[in-house]
PDB file of C-alpha atoms in Angstrom:
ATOM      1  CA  UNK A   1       0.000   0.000   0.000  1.00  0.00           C
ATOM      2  CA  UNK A   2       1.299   3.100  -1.120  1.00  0.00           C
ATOM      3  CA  UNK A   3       1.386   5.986   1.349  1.00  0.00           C
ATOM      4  CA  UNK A   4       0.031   9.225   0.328  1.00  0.00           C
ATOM      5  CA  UNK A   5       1.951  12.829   1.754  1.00  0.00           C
ATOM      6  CA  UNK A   6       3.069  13.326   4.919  1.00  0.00           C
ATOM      7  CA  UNK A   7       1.823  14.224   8.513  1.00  0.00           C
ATOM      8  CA  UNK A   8       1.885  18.473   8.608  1.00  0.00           C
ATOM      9  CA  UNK A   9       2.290  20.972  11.561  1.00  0.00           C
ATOM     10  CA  UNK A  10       3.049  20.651  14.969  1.00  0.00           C
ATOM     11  CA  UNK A  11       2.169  17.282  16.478  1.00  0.00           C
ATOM     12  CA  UNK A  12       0.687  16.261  19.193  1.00  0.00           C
ATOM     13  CA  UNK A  13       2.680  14.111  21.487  1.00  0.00           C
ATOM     14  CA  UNK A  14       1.806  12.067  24.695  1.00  0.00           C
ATOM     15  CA  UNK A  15       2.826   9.748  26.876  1.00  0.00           C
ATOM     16  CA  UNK A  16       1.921   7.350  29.818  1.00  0.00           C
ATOM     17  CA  UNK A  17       3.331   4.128  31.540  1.00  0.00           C
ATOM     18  CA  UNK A  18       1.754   1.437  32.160  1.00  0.00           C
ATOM     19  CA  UNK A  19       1.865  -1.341  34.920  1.00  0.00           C
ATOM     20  CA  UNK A  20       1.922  -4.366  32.187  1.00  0.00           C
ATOM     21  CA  UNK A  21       3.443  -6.292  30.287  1.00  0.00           C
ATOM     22  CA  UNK A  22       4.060  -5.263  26.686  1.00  0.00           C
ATOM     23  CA  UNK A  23       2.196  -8.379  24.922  1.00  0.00           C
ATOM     24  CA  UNK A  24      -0.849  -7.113  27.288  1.00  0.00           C
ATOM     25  CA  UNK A  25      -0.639  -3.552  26.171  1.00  0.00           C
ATOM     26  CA  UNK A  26      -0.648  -4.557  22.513  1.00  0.00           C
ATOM     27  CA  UNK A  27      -4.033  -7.040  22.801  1.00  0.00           C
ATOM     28  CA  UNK A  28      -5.663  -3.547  24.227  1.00  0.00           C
ATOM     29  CA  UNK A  29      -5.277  -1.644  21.186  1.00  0.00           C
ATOM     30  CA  UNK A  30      -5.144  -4.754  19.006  1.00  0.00           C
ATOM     31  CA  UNK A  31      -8.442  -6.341  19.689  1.00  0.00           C
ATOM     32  CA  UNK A  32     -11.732  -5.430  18.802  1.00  0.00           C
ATOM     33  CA  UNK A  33     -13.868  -6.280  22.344  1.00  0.00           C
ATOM     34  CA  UNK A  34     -10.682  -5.025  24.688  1.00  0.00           C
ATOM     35  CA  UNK A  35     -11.143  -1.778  21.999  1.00  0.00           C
ATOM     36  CA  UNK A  36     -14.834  -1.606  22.745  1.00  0.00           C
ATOM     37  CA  UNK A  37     -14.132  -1.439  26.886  1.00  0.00           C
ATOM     38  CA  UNK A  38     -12.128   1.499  26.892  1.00  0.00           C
ATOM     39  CA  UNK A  39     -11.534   3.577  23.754  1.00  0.00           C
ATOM     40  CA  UNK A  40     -12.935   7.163  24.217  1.00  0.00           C
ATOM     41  CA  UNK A  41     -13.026  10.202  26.370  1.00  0.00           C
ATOM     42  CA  UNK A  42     -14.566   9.047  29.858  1.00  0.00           C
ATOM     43  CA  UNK A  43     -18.051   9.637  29.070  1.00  0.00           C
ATOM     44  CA  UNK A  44     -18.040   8.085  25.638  1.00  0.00           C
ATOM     45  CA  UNK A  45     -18.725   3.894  25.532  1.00  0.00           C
ATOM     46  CA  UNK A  46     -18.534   2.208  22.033  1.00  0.00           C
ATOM     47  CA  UNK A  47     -21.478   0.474  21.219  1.00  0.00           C
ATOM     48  CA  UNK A  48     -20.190  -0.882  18.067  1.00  0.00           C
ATOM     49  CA  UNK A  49     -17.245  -1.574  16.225  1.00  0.00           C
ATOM     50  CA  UNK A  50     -15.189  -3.288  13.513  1.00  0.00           C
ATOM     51  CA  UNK A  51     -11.813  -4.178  13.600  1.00  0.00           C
ATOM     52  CA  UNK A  52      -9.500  -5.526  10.435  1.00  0.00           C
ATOM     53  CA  UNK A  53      -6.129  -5.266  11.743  1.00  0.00           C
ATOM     54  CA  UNK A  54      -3.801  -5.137   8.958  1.00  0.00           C
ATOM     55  CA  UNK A  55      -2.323  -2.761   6.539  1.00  0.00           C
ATOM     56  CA  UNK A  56      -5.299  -0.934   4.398  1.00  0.00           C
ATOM     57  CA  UNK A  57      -7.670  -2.228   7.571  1.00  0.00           C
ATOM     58  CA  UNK A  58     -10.039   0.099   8.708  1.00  0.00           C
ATOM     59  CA  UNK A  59     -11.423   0.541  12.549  1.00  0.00           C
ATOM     60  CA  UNK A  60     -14.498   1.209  12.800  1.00  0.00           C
ATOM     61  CA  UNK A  61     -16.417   2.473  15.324  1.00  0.00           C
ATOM     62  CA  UNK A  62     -19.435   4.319  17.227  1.00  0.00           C
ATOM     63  CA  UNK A  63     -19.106   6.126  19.919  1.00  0.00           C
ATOM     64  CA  UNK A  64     -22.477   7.010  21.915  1.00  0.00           C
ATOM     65  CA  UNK A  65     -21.629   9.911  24.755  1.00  0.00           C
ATOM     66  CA  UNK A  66     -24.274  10.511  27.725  1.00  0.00           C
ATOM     67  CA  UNK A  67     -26.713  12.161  26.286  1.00  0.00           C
ATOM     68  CA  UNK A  68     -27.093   9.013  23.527  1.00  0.00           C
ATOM     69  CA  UNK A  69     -25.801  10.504  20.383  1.00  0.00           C
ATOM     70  CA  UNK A  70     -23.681   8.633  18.519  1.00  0.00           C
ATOM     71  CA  UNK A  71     -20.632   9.762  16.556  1.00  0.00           C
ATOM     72  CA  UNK A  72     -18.667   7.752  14.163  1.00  0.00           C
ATOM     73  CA  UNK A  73     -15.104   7.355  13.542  1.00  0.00           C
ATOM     74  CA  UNK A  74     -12.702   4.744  12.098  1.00  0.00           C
ATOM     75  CA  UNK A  75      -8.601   4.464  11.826  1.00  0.00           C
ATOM     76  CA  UNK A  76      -7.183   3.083   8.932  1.00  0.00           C
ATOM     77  CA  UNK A  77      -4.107   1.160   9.310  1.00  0.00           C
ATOM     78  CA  UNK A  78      -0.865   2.172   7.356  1.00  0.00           C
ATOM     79  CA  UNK A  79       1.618   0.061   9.246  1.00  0.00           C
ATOM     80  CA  UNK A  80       1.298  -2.652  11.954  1.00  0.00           C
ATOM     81  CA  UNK A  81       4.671  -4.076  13.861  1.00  0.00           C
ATOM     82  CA  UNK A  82       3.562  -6.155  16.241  1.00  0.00           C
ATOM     83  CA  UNK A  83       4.046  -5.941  19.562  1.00  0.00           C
ATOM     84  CA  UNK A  84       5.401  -2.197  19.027  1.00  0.00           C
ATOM     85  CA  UNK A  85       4.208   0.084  16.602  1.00  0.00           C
ATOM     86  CA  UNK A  86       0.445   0.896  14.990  1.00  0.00           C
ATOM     87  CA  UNK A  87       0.333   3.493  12.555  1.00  0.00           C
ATOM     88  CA  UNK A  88      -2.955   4.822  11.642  1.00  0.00           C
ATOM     89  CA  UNK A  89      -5.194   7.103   9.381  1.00  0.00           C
ATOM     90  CA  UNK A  90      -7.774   8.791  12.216  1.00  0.00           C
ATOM     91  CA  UNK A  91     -10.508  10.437  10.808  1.00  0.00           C
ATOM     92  CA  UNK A  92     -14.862  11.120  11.480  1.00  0.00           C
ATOM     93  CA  UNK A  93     -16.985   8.756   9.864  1.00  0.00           C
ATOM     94  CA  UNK A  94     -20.637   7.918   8.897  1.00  0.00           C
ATOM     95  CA  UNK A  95     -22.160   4.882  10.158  1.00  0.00           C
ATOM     96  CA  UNK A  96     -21.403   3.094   6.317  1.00  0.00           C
ATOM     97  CA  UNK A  97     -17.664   4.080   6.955  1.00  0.00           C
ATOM     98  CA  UNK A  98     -17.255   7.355   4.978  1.00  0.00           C
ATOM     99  CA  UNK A  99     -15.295   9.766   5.782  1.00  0.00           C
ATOM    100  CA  UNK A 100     -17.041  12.484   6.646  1.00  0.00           C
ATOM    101  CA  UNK A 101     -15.888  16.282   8.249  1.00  0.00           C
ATOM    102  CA  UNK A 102     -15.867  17.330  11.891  1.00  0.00           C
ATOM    103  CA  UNK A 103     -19.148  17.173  14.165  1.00  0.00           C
ATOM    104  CA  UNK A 104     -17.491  20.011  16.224  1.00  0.00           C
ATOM    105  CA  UNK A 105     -15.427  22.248  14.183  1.00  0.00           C
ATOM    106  CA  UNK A 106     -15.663  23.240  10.328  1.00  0.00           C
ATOM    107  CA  UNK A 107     -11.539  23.592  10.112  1.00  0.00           C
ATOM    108  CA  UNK A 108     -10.684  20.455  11.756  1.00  0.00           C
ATOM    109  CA  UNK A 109      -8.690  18.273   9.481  1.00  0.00           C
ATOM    110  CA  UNK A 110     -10.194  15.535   7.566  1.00  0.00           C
ATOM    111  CA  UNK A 111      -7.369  13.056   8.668  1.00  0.00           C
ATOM    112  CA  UNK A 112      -5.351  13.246  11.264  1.00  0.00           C
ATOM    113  CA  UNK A 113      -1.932  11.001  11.184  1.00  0.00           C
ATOM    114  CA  UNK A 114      -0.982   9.100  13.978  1.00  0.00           C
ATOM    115  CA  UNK A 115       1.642   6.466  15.323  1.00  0.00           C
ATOM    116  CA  UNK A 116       1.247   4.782  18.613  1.00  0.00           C
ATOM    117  CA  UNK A 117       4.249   3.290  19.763  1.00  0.00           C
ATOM    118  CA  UNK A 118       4.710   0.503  22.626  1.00  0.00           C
ATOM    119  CA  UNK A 119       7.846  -0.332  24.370  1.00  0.00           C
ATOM    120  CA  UNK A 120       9.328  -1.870  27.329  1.00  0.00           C
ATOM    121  CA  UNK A 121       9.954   0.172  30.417  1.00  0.00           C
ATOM    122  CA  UNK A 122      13.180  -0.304  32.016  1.00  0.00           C
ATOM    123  CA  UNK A 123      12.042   0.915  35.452  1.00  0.00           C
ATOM    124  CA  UNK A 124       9.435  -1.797  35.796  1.00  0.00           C
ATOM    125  CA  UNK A 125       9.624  -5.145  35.702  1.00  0.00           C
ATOM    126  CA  UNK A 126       6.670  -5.576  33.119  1.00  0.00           C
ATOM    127  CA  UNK A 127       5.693  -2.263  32.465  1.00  0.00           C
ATOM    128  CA  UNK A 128       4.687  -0.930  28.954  1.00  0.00           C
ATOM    129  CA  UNK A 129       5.626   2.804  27.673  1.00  0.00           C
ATOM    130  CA  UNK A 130       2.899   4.568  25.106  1.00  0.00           C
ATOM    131  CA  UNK A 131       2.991   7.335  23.122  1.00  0.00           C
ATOM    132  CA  UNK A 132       0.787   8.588  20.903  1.00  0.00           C
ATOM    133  CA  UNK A 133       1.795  10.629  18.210  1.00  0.00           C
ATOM    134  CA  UNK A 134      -0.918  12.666  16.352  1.00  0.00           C
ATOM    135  CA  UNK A 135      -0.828  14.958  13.701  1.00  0.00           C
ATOM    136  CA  UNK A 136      -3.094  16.955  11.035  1.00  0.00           C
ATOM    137  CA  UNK A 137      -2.564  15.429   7.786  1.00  0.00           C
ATOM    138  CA  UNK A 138      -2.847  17.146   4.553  1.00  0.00           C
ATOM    139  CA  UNK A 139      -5.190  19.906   4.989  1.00  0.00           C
ATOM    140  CA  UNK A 140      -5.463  23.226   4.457  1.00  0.00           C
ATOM    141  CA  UNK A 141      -3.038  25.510   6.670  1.00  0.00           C
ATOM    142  CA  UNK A 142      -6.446  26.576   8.521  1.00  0.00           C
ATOM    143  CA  UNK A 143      -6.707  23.332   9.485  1.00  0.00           C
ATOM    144  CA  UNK A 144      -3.525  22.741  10.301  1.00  0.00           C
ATOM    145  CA  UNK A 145      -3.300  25.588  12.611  1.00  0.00           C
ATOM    146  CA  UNK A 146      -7.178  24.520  14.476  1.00  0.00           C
ATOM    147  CA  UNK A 147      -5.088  21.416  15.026  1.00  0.00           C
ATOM    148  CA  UNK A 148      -2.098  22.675  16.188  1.00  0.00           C
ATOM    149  CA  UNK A 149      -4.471  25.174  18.524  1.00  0.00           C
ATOM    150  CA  UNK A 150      -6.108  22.432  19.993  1.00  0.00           C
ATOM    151  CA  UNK A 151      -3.685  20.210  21.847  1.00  0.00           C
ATOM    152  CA  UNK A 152      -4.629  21.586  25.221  1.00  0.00           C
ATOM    153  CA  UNK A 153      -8.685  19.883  24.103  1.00  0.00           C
ATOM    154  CA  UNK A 154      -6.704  17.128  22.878  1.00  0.00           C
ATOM    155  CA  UNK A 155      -4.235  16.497  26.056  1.00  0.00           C
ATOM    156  CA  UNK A 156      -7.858  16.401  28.388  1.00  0.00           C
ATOM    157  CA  UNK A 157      -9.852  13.596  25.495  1.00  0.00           C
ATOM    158  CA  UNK A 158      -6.864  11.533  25.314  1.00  0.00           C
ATOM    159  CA  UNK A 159      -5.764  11.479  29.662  1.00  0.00           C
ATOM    160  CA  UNK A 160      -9.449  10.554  30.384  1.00  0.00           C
ATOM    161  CA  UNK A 161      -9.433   7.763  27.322  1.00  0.00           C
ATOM    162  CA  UNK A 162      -6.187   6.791  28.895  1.00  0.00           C
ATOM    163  CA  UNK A 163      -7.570   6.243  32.577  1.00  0.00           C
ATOM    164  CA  UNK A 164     -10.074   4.494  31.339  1.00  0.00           C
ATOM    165  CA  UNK A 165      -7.589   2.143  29.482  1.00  0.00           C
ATOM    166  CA  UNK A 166      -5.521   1.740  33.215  1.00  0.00           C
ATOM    167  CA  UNK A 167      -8.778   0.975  34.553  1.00  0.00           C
ATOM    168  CA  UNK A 168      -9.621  -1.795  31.971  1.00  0.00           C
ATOM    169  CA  UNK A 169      -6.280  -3.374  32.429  1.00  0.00           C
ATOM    170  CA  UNK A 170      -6.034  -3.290  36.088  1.00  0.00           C
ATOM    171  CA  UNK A 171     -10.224  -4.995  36.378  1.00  0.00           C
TER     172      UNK A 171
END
């Protein structure tokens, strides 16, 4: 599969260590129903999802926040090295799998480019390091700058979906 242009701007970079073992750490973002328990901001659950983890894959999925609307979204893979590296396509979706604009803003990017990486932590016996990469891809440079903007929105989605991934593989 060919890759098309590059990530642009200034990415968005995070990280967060995790209390298990690497093998562990890659089923969580590798399998469809450990996916569906804990992908989201806190308030968001998935009700539905499709997974086809390989290279040109798409994931698929729904997710429903409190007050019961849904929103759709899907990643499609680029690169998979298992048990370290996912490289991904993120973008808003209709329910058939379309890309589709931004629910909340009209210059967010249609795809965002990111690589989530997984490696062993030295300073713990079976610990697991991840960062997540993320960056506007292709756009326009309005885009790119609402993207670059919004890290601060970004940092708070992605530490609550984080907890909730702790919390799923602690339970």
């Amino acid at each position: 599969m060919e890759k098309p242009a590059s990530p642009v701007g200034e990415p968005f970079v995070m990280t967060r260590v995790f209390n298990v073992p690497l093998e562990q750490m890659w089923g969580a973002w590798t399998e469809r129903d450990q996916l569906m328990k804990w992908f989201g901001p806190k308030s968001i659950t998935i009700p539905h999802c499709t997974l086809d983890l390989k290279p040109g894959g798409i994931f698929h999925y729904c997710m429903r926040g409190p007050d019961g609307k849904d929103m759709w979204g899907k990643w499609t893979f680029r690169e998979i090295t298992k048990p370290n590296r996912l490289e991904f396509l993120v973008s808003f979706a209709d329910k058939d799998g379309n890309t589709i604009g931004s629910p909340f803003h009209p210059h967010w990017p249609l795809e965002m480019h990111s690589v989530v990486t997984f490696y062993h932590h030295a300073g713990i016996g079976h610990g697991t390091v991840v960062r997540i990469t993320w960056s506007a891809f292709n756009g326009t440079e309005e885009e790119r700058n609402t993207f670059d903007t919004s890290h601060d929105s970004m940092r708070e989605g992605w530490t609550g979906t984080l907890d909730k991934l702790a919390e799923q593989l602690t339970a």
